[in-house]
XYZ file of C-alpha atoms in Angstrom:
673
model
C 70.959 46.357 34.356
C 69.450 44.074 36.967
C 66.395 45.558 38.622
C 65.813 42.561 40.854
C 62.587 41.675 39.046
C 61.765 38.832 36.720
C 64.266 38.076 33.978
C 61.542 36.854 31.525
C 60.935 38.952 28.407
C 57.359 40.011 27.459
C 57.352 37.458 24.621
C 58.382 34.689 26.982
C 55.719 35.756 29.432
C 53.045 35.614 26.729
C 54.304 32.256 25.588
C 54.220 30.867 29.075
C 50.662 32.064 29.643
C 49.469 30.339 26.462
C 50.635 27.015 27.835
C 48.529 27.338 30.952
C 45.658 24.802 30.650
C 42.179 26.248 30.745
C 39.639 24.875 33.143
C 36.861 23.015 31.281
C 33.416 24.509 31.614
C 31.082 22.597 33.808
C 28.518 20.662 31.754
C 24.995 21.917 32.205
C 22.093 19.459 32.299
C 19.606 20.327 29.564
C 16.256 18.974 28.532
C 14.567 18.895 25.149
C 10.884 18.851 24.408
C 9.476 16.158 22.064
C 8.866 18.856 19.424
C 12.469 20.026 19.649
C 13.753 16.456 19.420
C 11.777 15.680 16.250
C 12.693 19.061 14.739
C 16.369 18.166 15.122
C 15.829 14.542 13.992
C 13.171 15.080 11.350
C 14.395 12.131 9.269
C 12.839 9.828 11.897
C 9.405 11.004 10.764
C 10.219 10.858 7.035
C 11.240 14.491 6.524
C 14.728 13.776 5.167
C 14.787 16.462 2.460
C 12.344 18.920 0.830
C 11.088 16.351 -1.708
C 10.545 13.594 0.859
C 8.955 16.169 3.180
C 6.369 17.054 0.526
C 5.607 13.357 -0.027
C 5.339 12.623 3.706
C 3.064 15.621 4.289
C 0.663 14.404 1.586
C 0.787 10.881 2.974
C 0.097 11.890 6.578
C -2.813 14.168 5.675
C -4.449 11.586 3.379
C -4.154 8.815 5.974
C -5.587 11.029 8.717
C -8.541 11.798 6.426
C -9.177 8.101 5.741
C -9.002 7.268 9.448
C -11.442 10.059 10.231
C -14.039 8.938 7.662
C -13.686 5.216 8.400
C -14.106 5.767 12.152
C -17.710 6.833 11.497
C -18.282 4.253 8.698
C -18.531 7.051 6.131
C -17.396 6.328 2.555
C -14.259 8.522 2.320
C -14.096 11.461 -0.084
C -10.608 12.988 0.006
C -9.408 15.964 -2.012
C -5.706 16.776 -2.038
C -4.279 19.897 -3.728
C -0.613 20.873 -4.078
C -0.261 24.497 -5.168
C 3.071 25.729 -6.497
C 4.081 29.021 -4.871
C 6.700 31.108 -6.648
C 9.348 32.998 -4.729
C 7.766 36.418 -5.349
C 4.376 35.192 -4.125
C 5.919 33.580 -1.065
C 7.766 36.799 -0.231
C 4.515 38.760 -0.451
C 2.836 36.197 1.842
C 5.408 36.795 4.566
C 5.678 40.534 3.886
C 9.179 40.469 2.422
C 10.061 42.946 -0.354
C 11.991 41.486 -3.303
C 15.478 42.928 -3.675
C 17.696 43.044 -6.744
C 21.145 41.513 -6.478
C 23.996 43.926 -6.028
C 27.045 41.657 -5.783
C 26.506 38.767 -8.240
C 29.730 36.998 -7.255
C 28.369 36.596 -3.743
C 25.758 34.057 -4.860
C 26.172 30.321 -5.231
C 24.646 30.257 -8.739
C 27.089 32.870 -10.085
C 28.638 31.902 -13.441
C 31.783 33.668 -14.573
C 32.217 34.773 -18.178
C 34.892 32.118 -18.714
C 32.613 29.357 -17.398
C 29.762 30.650 -19.551
C 31.939 30.561 -22.691
C 33.038 27.014 -21.880
C 29.417 25.879 -21.367
C 28.206 27.521 -24.607
C 31.090 25.970 -26.579
C 30.195 22.536 -25.210
C 26.551 22.995 -26.178
C 27.566 24.132 -29.695
C 29.721 20.999 -30.191
C 26.842 18.807 -29.053
C 24.540 20.512 -31.579
C 27.057 19.896 -34.391
C 27.285 16.188 -33.535
C 23.500 15.966 -33.439
C 23.216 17.637 -36.881
C 25.722 15.143 -38.366
C 23.782 12.177 -36.948
C 20.532 13.545 -38.372
C 22.162 13.943 -41.804
C 23.309 10.300 -41.671
C 19.815 9.173 -40.692
C 20.827 7.998 -37.241
C 18.595 8.209 -34.215
C 19.616 10.949 -31.840
C 18.628 11.875 -28.331
C 17.215 15.269 -27.575
C 19.803 17.658 -26.250
C 19.352 18.587 -22.603
C 17.778 21.987 -22.233
C 20.062 24.649 -20.893
C 19.204 25.226 -17.258
C 20.314 28.066 -15.153
C 22.239 27.018 -12.099
C 20.081 26.743 -9.026
C 21.687 27.890 -5.845
C 21.388 26.200 -2.503
C 19.439 29.112 -1.077
C 16.743 29.114 -3.766
C 13.909 26.937 -2.476
C 10.534 25.838 -3.872
C 7.412 26.344 -1.777
C 4.038 24.612 -1.960
C 0.673 24.983 -0.299
C -0.747 21.551 0.547
C -4.520 21.391 1.091
C -6.340 18.242 2.228
C -10.116 18.145 2.630
C -12.233 15.198 3.755
C -15.732 14.214 4.868
C -14.674 12.624 8.163
C -15.990 13.124 11.665
C -14.111 16.371 12.286
C -12.549 17.456 15.598
C -13.951 18.951 18.797
C -13.470 22.724 18.829
C -11.457 22.864 22.064
C -9.163 19.939 21.154
C -7.863 21.318 17.844
C -4.888 23.321 19.245
C -3.484 20.347 21.155
C -4.222 17.893 18.323
C -1.982 19.905 15.972
C 0.334 21.873 18.244
C 1.496 19.322 20.803
C 3.778 16.490 19.674
C 3.079 12.977 21.028
C -0.550 13.680 21.743
C -3.291 11.835 19.886
C -6.077 9.281 19.892
C -4.164 6.288 18.471
C -2.255 5.036 21.502
C -4.508 2.093 22.387
C -3.761 -1.465 21.295
C -5.532 -1.278 17.959
C -4.796 -1.584 14.241
C -4.181 1.999 13.137
C -2.461 3.748 10.261
C -0.412 5.879 12.669
C 1.043 5.332 16.105
C 3.470 8.104 17.068
C 1.166 11.118 17.429
C 3.187 12.941 14.757
C 1.590 13.146 11.293
C 0.207 16.632 10.747
C 2.202 17.915 13.738
C 5.442 17.057 11.943
C 4.183 18.876 8.847
C 3.612 21.894 11.091
C 7.140 21.607 12.514
C 8.559 21.404 8.977
C 6.451 24.396 7.961
C 7.820 26.382 10.899
C 11.390 25.344 10.015
C 11.182 26.007 6.261
C 8.666 28.844 5.809
C 7.722 30.120 9.261
C 4.049 30.146 8.246
C 1.301 28.734 10.493
C -1.074 25.890 9.665
C -4.802 26.496 9.074
C -7.481 24.048 10.161
C -11.199 24.125 9.371
C -13.279 21.419 11.025
C -16.913 20.572 11.690
C -18.521 17.571 13.343
C -21.710 15.898 12.121
C -24.819 17.945 12.944
C -22.722 20.918 14.057
C -24.011 24.356 13.006
C -20.574 25.968 13.120
C -17.145 25.396 11.596
C -14.133 25.581 13.887
C -11.359 27.649 12.302
C -7.898 27.665 13.825
C -4.613 29.209 12.679
C -1.638 28.166 14.788
C 2.011 27.257 14.907
C 4.021 25.430 17.538
C 6.392 26.524 20.261
C 9.200 24.071 19.545
C 11.004 24.468 22.871
C 7.913 24.176 25.084
C 5.933 21.738 22.859
C 2.741 23.770 23.122
C 0.514 25.321 20.454
C 0.870 29.018 19.622
C -2.692 29.944 18.602
C -3.178 32.943 16.265
C -6.914 32.591 15.576
C -9.415 30.131 17.082
C -13.018 30.931 16.295
C -16.380 29.509 15.278
C -17.860 30.300 11.860
C -21.249 29.604 10.303
C -21.778 26.169 8.785
C -24.627 26.890 6.376
C -24.051 23.772 4.256
C -23.980 21.450 7.292
C -20.612 20.147 6.096
C -18.664 17.774 8.325
C -15.017 16.865 8.056
C -11.720 18.695 8.107
C -9.691 20.885 5.767
C -6.016 21.469 6.503
C -3.729 23.953 4.740
C 0.013 24.117 5.270
C 2.760 25.935 3.327
C 6.078 24.092 3.242
C 9.310 23.888 1.298
C 9.282 20.939 -1.074
C 10.405 19.487 -4.382
C 7.596 18.402 -6.706
C 9.910 17.711 -9.659
C 11.855 14.862 -8.049
C 9.006 13.383 -5.975
C 6.163 13.755 -8.488
C 6.257 10.070 -9.474
C 6.401 8.920 -5.837
C 3.385 11.014 -4.834
C 1.313 9.841 -7.810
C 2.422 6.240 -7.230
C 1.342 6.548 -3.599
C -2.093 7.850 -4.598
C -2.538 5.024 -7.099
C -1.606 2.368 -4.548
C -3.908 3.965 -1.993
C -6.705 3.692 -4.563
C -5.889 -0.032 -4.924
C -6.117 -0.836 -1.211
C -9.129 1.460 -0.557
C -11.432 1.095 -3.602
C -14.335 2.287 -1.431
C -12.734 5.766 -1.219
C -12.917 8.574 -3.763
C -9.736 10.594 -4.275
C -9.241 13.806 -6.223
C -5.622 14.870 -6.654
C -4.586 18.199 -8.138
C -1.260 19.885 -8.735
C -1.734 23.574 -9.542
C 1.084 25.556 -11.133
C 1.382 29.093 -12.482
C 2.280 27.387 -15.769
C -1.004 25.733 -16.913
C 0.669 22.977 -18.944
C 2.252 21.641 -15.752
C -1.096 21.199 -13.999
C -2.097 17.665 -13.001
C -5.619 16.473 -12.174
C -6.309 12.804 -11.425
C -9.548 11.386 -10.090
C -9.522 7.950 -8.484
C -13.167 6.933 -8.592
C -14.918 4.790 -6.001
C -15.529 1.235 -7.186
C -17.502 -0.196 -4.257
C -19.421 0.898 -1.191
C -18.346 -2.135 0.873
C -16.026 -0.970 3.639
C -13.866 -3.126 5.917
C -15.080 -3.328 9.510
C -13.794 -0.693 11.911
C -10.780 -2.141 13.804
C -11.537 -2.792 17.469
C -9.348 -1.904 20.409
C -8.181 -5.051 22.149
C -6.407 -5.993 25.358
C -2.832 -7.128 25.698
C -1.820 -10.728 25.294
C 0.125 -12.013 28.323
C 3.112 -13.054 26.197
C 3.510 -9.562 24.697
C 3.784 -7.459 27.865
C 6.856 -6.210 29.715
C 7.439 -4.990 33.259
C 6.681 -1.347 32.496
C 3.414 -2.230 30.789
C 2.289 -4.458 33.677
C 3.008 -1.624 36.130
C 1.077 0.847 33.975
C -1.903 -1.515 33.676
C -1.900 -1.960 37.466
C -1.848 1.802 37.981
C -4.694 2.385 35.490
C -6.946 -0.598 36.237
C -10.299 -0.184 37.921
C -10.273 -3.771 39.205
C -9.718 -4.315 42.909
C -8.111 -7.747 43.284
C -5.538 -9.793 41.378
C -8.054 -12.334 40.016
C -10.200 -9.618 38.404
C -7.098 -7.844 37.104
C -5.807 -10.930 35.265
C -9.240 -11.720 33.838
C -10.147 -8.281 32.530
C -6.830 -6.641 31.549
C -5.516 -9.449 29.334
C -6.926 -11.557 26.507
C -7.200 -15.346 26.704
C -7.108 -15.507 30.524
C -10.347 -17.040 31.774
C -11.250 -17.329 35.451
C -10.069 -20.933 35.727
C -6.723 -20.107 34.081
C -6.298 -16.988 36.244
C -6.772 -19.097 39.389
C -4.196 -21.633 38.159
C -1.715 -18.828 37.393
C -2.159 -17.300 40.868
C -1.642 -20.698 42.451
C 1.589 -21.104 40.468
C 2.932 -17.695 41.592
C 3.500 -18.803 45.170
C 1.991 -18.672 48.652
C 2.343 -14.883 48.927
C -0.214 -14.462 46.119
C -3.965 -14.917 46.508
C -6.956 -14.245 44.212
C -8.451 -11.679 46.585
C -5.259 -9.707 47.273
C -5.486 -6.009 46.262
C -3.769 -5.534 42.919
C -2.481 -2.096 43.975
C -0.548 -3.703 46.843
C 1.724 -5.755 44.580
C 5.416 -5.112 45.219
C 8.056 -4.735 42.497
C 9.308 -8.272 43.218
C 5.817 -9.692 42.889
C 5.299 -7.892 39.569
C 8.565 -9.409 38.305
C 7.228 -12.845 39.308
C 4.026 -12.226 37.310
C 6.105 -11.148 34.294
C 8.317 -14.247 34.520
C 5.279 -16.520 34.640
C 3.701 -14.738 31.649
C 6.833 -15.434 29.638
C 6.973 -19.109 30.582
C 3.304 -20.135 30.679
C 1.345 -21.400 27.682
C -1.545 -19.233 26.457
C -3.919 -19.543 23.530
C -3.032 -17.346 20.576
C -5.075 -14.156 20.175
C -7.711 -14.165 17.458
C -7.750 -11.740 14.568
C -11.237 -10.444 15.419
C -9.832 -7.025 16.352
C -8.167 -6.587 12.937
C -9.609 -4.938 9.849
C -8.023 -6.277 6.648
C -9.071 -4.832 3.304
C -10.723 -8.140 2.349
C -10.385 -10.180 -0.837
C -13.340 -8.397 -2.406
C -11.861 -4.910 -1.988
C -8.354 -6.021 -2.892
C -9.555 -7.657 -6.108
C -11.666 -4.629 -7.044
C -8.777 -2.270 -6.357
C -6.392 -4.266 -8.562
C -8.922 -4.515 -11.402
C -9.839 -0.817 -11.154
C -6.282 0.536 -11.288
C -4.342 -2.061 -13.335
C -6.964 -3.642 -15.652
C -5.131 -7.028 -15.651
C -5.866 -10.022 -17.862
C -6.047 -12.334 -14.850
C -6.170 -11.744 -11.112
C -6.214 -13.949 -8.014
C -6.584 -12.959 -4.357
C -6.213 -14.714 -1.027
C -6.829 -13.744 2.601
C -5.100 -15.878 5.208
C -6.211 -16.700 8.716
C -4.812 -14.887 11.742
C -1.217 -15.653 12.787
C 0.683 -14.458 15.849
C 4.025 -12.719 16.334
C 5.176 -11.935 19.892
C 1.605 -12.031 21.149
C 0.250 -9.710 18.442
C -2.181 -11.099 15.839
C -1.578 -10.378 12.172
C -3.297 -11.235 8.894
C -1.636 -11.418 5.488
C -3.638 -10.793 2.321
C -2.216 -11.226 -1.146
C -3.180 -10.527 -4.730
C -1.542 -11.609 -7.978
C -2.235 -10.172 -11.418
C -0.941 -10.942 -14.896
C -1.002 -8.326 -17.649
C -2.604 -4.947 -17.309
C -2.385 -1.295 -18.229
C 0.782 0.685 -17.428
C 2.410 -2.405 -15.889
C 6.089 -3.046 -16.574
C 7.476 -6.419 -17.619
C 8.676 -8.537 -14.724
C 7.641 -8.512 -11.084
C 5.872 -5.338 -9.914
C 5.702 -5.524 -6.123
C 3.140 -3.514 -4.133
C 3.469 -3.587 -0.335
C 0.945 -2.456 2.265
C 1.059 -2.369 6.073
C -2.185 -1.625 7.941
C -3.591 -0.556 4.561
C -0.787 1.989 3.969
C 1.341 1.787 0.782
C 5.063 1.293 1.447
C 7.154 2.874 -1.309
C 10.690 3.136 0.054
C 13.381 0.652 1.132
C 11.799 -2.110 -0.926
C 14.900 -4.285 -1.332
C 15.121 -5.374 2.318
C 11.387 -5.978 2.755
C 10.057 -9.464 3.500
C 7.601 -9.274 0.569
C 10.305 -8.387 -1.962
C 12.689 -11.072 -0.761
C 9.939 -13.693 -0.735
C 8.778 -12.838 -4.260
C 12.315 -12.811 -5.667
C 13.901 -15.733 -3.826
C 11.308 -18.097 -2.363
C 8.685 -18.485 -5.105
C 9.389 -20.841 -8.036
C 7.334 -18.922 -10.595
C 8.003 -21.306 -13.489
C 6.223 -24.143 -11.669
C 3.064 -22.016 -11.822
C 3.462 -21.328 -15.570
C 4.522 -17.701 -14.881
C 7.607 -16.123 -16.440
C 8.859 -13.503 -13.925
C 11.115 -11.892 -16.523
C 8.742 -11.478 -19.479
C 5.201 -11.533 -18.052
C 3.661 -8.423 -16.517
C 3.180 -9.698 -12.974
C 1.721 -7.644 -10.141
C 2.381 -8.936 -6.600
C 0.234 -7.322 -3.895
C 0.765 -8.151 -0.224
C -1.014 -6.443 2.672
C -0.148 -7.078 6.329
C -2.456 -5.837 9.102
C -1.705 -6.123 12.806
C -2.023 -4.390 16.158
C 1.759 -3.956 15.926
C 3.601 -3.896 12.598
C 7.270 -4.813 13.247
C 8.804 -2.124 11.033
C 12.564 -1.946 10.628
C 14.228 1.437 10.871
C 12.739 4.751 11.886
C 11.061 5.476 8.567
C 8.380 2.739 8.973
C 8.905 1.803 5.321
C 9.636 -1.942 5.381
C 9.099 -5.116 7.381
C 12.253 -7.121 8.037
C 12.949 -10.513 6.515
C 14.089 -11.998 9.831
C 10.626 -12.662 11.295
C 9.896 -16.264 10.345
C 6.172 -16.127 11.218
C 5.524 -13.233 8.834
C 7.861 -14.580 6.141
C 6.109 -17.967 6.046
C 2.642 -16.341 6.039
C 3.630 -14.062 3.138
C 5.039 -16.985 1.141
C 1.923 -19.094 1.757
C -0.416 -16.255 0.703
C 1.481 -15.627 -2.554
C 1.573 -19.364 -3.315
C -2.189 -19.639 -2.821
C -2.649 -16.924 -5.439
C -0.185 -18.709 -7.742
C -2.186 -21.938 -7.467
C -5.370 -20.104 -8.446
C -3.679 -18.434 -11.410
C -2.001 -21.633 -12.587
C -5.323 -23.285 -13.417
C -6.408 -20.155 -15.308
C -3.108 -19.952 -17.178
C -3.210 -23.672 -18.078
C -6.781 -23.346 -19.339
C -5.756 -20.335 -21.382
C -2.834 -22.321 -22.822
C -5.183 -25.206 -23.575
C -7.621 -22.897 -25.335
C -4.805 -21.334 -27.346
C -3.406 -24.725 -28.372
C -6.890 -26.028 -29.104
C -7.528 -23.072 -31.350
C -4.194 -23.649 -33.082
C -4.939 -27.348 -33.635
C -8.395 -26.610 -34.961
C -6.999 -23.952 -37.286
C -4.355 -26.352 -38.635
C -6.873 -29.156 -39.202
C -9.542 -26.895 -40.672
C -7.037 -25.474 -43.133
C -6.996 -28.778 -45.061
C -10.765 -29.431 -45.055
C -11.478 -27.839 -48.533
C -8.626 -29.668 -50.273
C -9.371 -32.988 -48.572
C -13.094 -32.655 -49.311
C -12.486 -31.952 -53.019
C -10.063 -34.862 -53.414
C -12.330 -37.362 -51.631
C -15.421 -36.248 -53.560
C -13.614 -36.543 -56.917
C -12.517 -40.112 -56.059
C -16.067 -41.071 -55.000
C -17.540 -39.524 -58.125
C -15.139 -41.461 -60.358
C -15.899 -44.706 -58.499
C -19.640 -44.057 -58.871
C -19.208 -43.694 -62.639
C -17.249 -46.958 -62.878
C -19.894 -48.683 -60.792
C -22.706 -47.240 -62.948
C -21.083 -48.466 -66.188
C -20.536 -51.881 -64.538
C -16.855 -51.716 -65.326
C -15.951 -52.416 -61.716
C -17.678 -54.156 -58.852
C -17.539 -53.048 -55.183
C -18.655 -54.410 -51.830
C -22.190 -53.778 -50.625
C -21.177 -51.112 -48.100
C -19.217 -49.181 -50.726
C -22.033 -49.567 -53.283
C -24.454 -47.920 -50.849
C -22.155 -44.864 -50.560
C -21.656 -44.697 -54.336
C -25.398 -44.797 -54.935
C -25.816 -41.818 -52.587
C -23.121 -39.957 -54.530
C -24.926 -40.658 -57.807
C -28.232 -39.568 -56.281
C -26.592 -36.324 -55.004
C -27.361 -37.340 -51.416
C -23.638 -37.019 -50.703
C -22.192 -33.770 -52.026
C -18.956 -31.893 -51.573
C -20.685 -29.600 -49.065
C -22.048 -32.470 -46.959
C -18.593 -34.066 -46.937
C -17.037 -30.814 -45.749
C -19.611 -30.574 -42.945
C -18.930 -34.159 -41.812
C -15.170 -33.553 -41.889
C -15.542 -30.384 -39.803
C -17.545 -32.345 -37.219
C -14.810 -34.975 -37.167
C -12.182 -32.254 -36.557
C -14.209 -30.972 -33.587
C -14.418 -34.482 -32.113
C -10.715 -35.202 -32.609
C -9.830 -31.788 -31.140
C -11.941 -32.456 -28.013
C -10.286 -35.856 -27.504
C -6.795 -34.356 -27.925
C -7.603 -31.540 -25.489
C -8.894 -34.034 -22.902
C -5.742 -36.137 -23.284
C -3.533 -33.028 -22.901
C -5.423 -31.943 -19.785
C -5.051 -35.399 -18.250
C -1.303 -35.423 -18.893
C -0.826 -31.925 -17.481
C -2.791 -32.761 -14.329
C -5.580 -30.251 -14.933
C -8.694 -32.181 -15.891
C -12.160 -30.860 -16.296
C -14.940 -33.416 -16.283
C -17.759 -33.119 -18.842
C -20.520 -31.002 -17.401
C -24.083 -32.219 -16.976
C -27.202 -30.208 -16.333
C -28.499 -30.703 -12.794
C -32.115 -29.928 -11.998
C -33.101 -29.233 -8.391
C -36.625 -30.202 -7.508
C -38.638 -27.454 -5.856
C -39.756 -28.016 -2.273
C -43.417 -28.663 -1.778
C -45.603 -27.688 1.134
C -45.602 -31.253 2.433
C -41.820 -31.314 2.890
C -40.464 -30.957 6.421
C -37.035 -29.438 6.888
C -34.574 -28.001 9.411
C -32.737 -24.670 8.783
C -29.093 -24.296 9.848
C -28.225 -20.602 9.927
C -24.782 -19.116 9.250
C -23.669 -15.479 8.838
C -23.149 -16.229 5.129
C -25.905 -18.687 4.160
C -28.796 -20.857 5.314
C -28.454 -24.634 4.849
C -31.816 -26.482 4.663
C -31.983 -30.201 5.539
C -34.980 -32.280 4.465
C -36.388 -34.665 7.069
């Protein structure tokens, strides 16, 4: 029956409605705070996984402690403790009551009875095979211990404590120093261990993400009668500190420094070797520091305590903040310098805001910019077009390279001491190059080379440092690794890179380390200036070691020659003496006549002036002489000669002598008139 309405059935109506396209929602413009960005991209700061996060936390806290102590020229004393926190203890810390499982099948580590039987049968078969091998006297590997399955939700927690004797922090600045990302004191143009203003802040973000627990800071400055104590976390979305406690406490011991405690999720088992390796390398590059590392577990046999003792009290100079080189600036930086400068005119601005621009050069540059520029023009009045003109001229003009005076390398002395202290090598050589330049930034390459040593593997063992920080990851693509493996002909320096225990140490310091990737773990191989400087530094060490190795080879061969010749002295002495004795008897009985020279020797034999012992002594002296001549000939052929040494006596200066003193920072040279 037709009702005059729609002829569509309900199903058709529903089907037709489903085909109607929906209007897309309008996109909403959102903003993220720096803390929120790094929380979502934590791998940028080295927090890829729980194990790497534990390693990075230790690294950041240790480096902050070293920076703090070195900034006041205090010999660093750093104590780092990693405390294992079991699940039950962690739950009690956050006020969570442990609960027994009700539905076992719900959990990721659930093992069915069938799977358990299969696993036990496999373990039984492995034990049978092991028993048969033992009966046959074959070597067998230990069976893997049966481990319970570990679910994804079961995490390991650790309390990381770092204490130092640095300069401490001002009481009012502590919340922002730890609870506001991209805030810090390392943003000037200076050689520093850190640049991003992350460090301990990222450890706090990871703590908030993995445990929800706040960070605790105790700090005191030198001469301060109170200790600043602060417990805080961070508001991720607003990038501001959320302070729980911020108070002043008595400082009876007049301690100065900082102590930081943070509880995070981590993985000590997989990153144990990396953390210990990092501490050992840090002890190599900073032998003037004293480190105490502890890992504390509820199981005492898993505890680790290592002390890296101080070897020297000579510290590198504190790195100085420098000004920008004209060839290294961009448009944004020029605009920022103009906005921040206290200088009034363009001439003063060029002279005082950049290195290597003297007054005469600044006047020449202004003259080259065009008629609209003048030395007395207000620098704040520069237009965008005029700033572009300055930038273009900076890129095209020729400037002197910056010096390395603002840099603070470890120094050959400290590098050598660090290598000797930690590796105990048989031989070591070090070299510190002069300053080089990359894109307007000065850099210095130092290198060390060791042969032999304790706990050193066969082959090349490469240790990399950037601004006195050990680099442990992404080694294969690094310029140091590629140079050592591909560009050094080790055999020409009498070094076998496959069998000898060779340690290669390279440290690069600069106002800007050109790291590749976000992890700041390696320097690319594509920068020719750094690659050539690294190669030259390693080769200089090789040249030093070659002479030592050749001398050692000479000594070994000399000893072998002497041993071979001395072996025949008793037999040769006995045979010669018997012949002389028989000839003396024939001469005495007048049965045979000899020449006058021979008669003289025979008479001495008869008179016991020549004995077997005196012959042996003369023959030994002859062996020494022959050995010296052979060694000198070998040294001449191999190109490593050592002239005979003579004693030189310097006559003392009398009162009547007149002289002129030439003074140097290292010595005084006195010239007689």
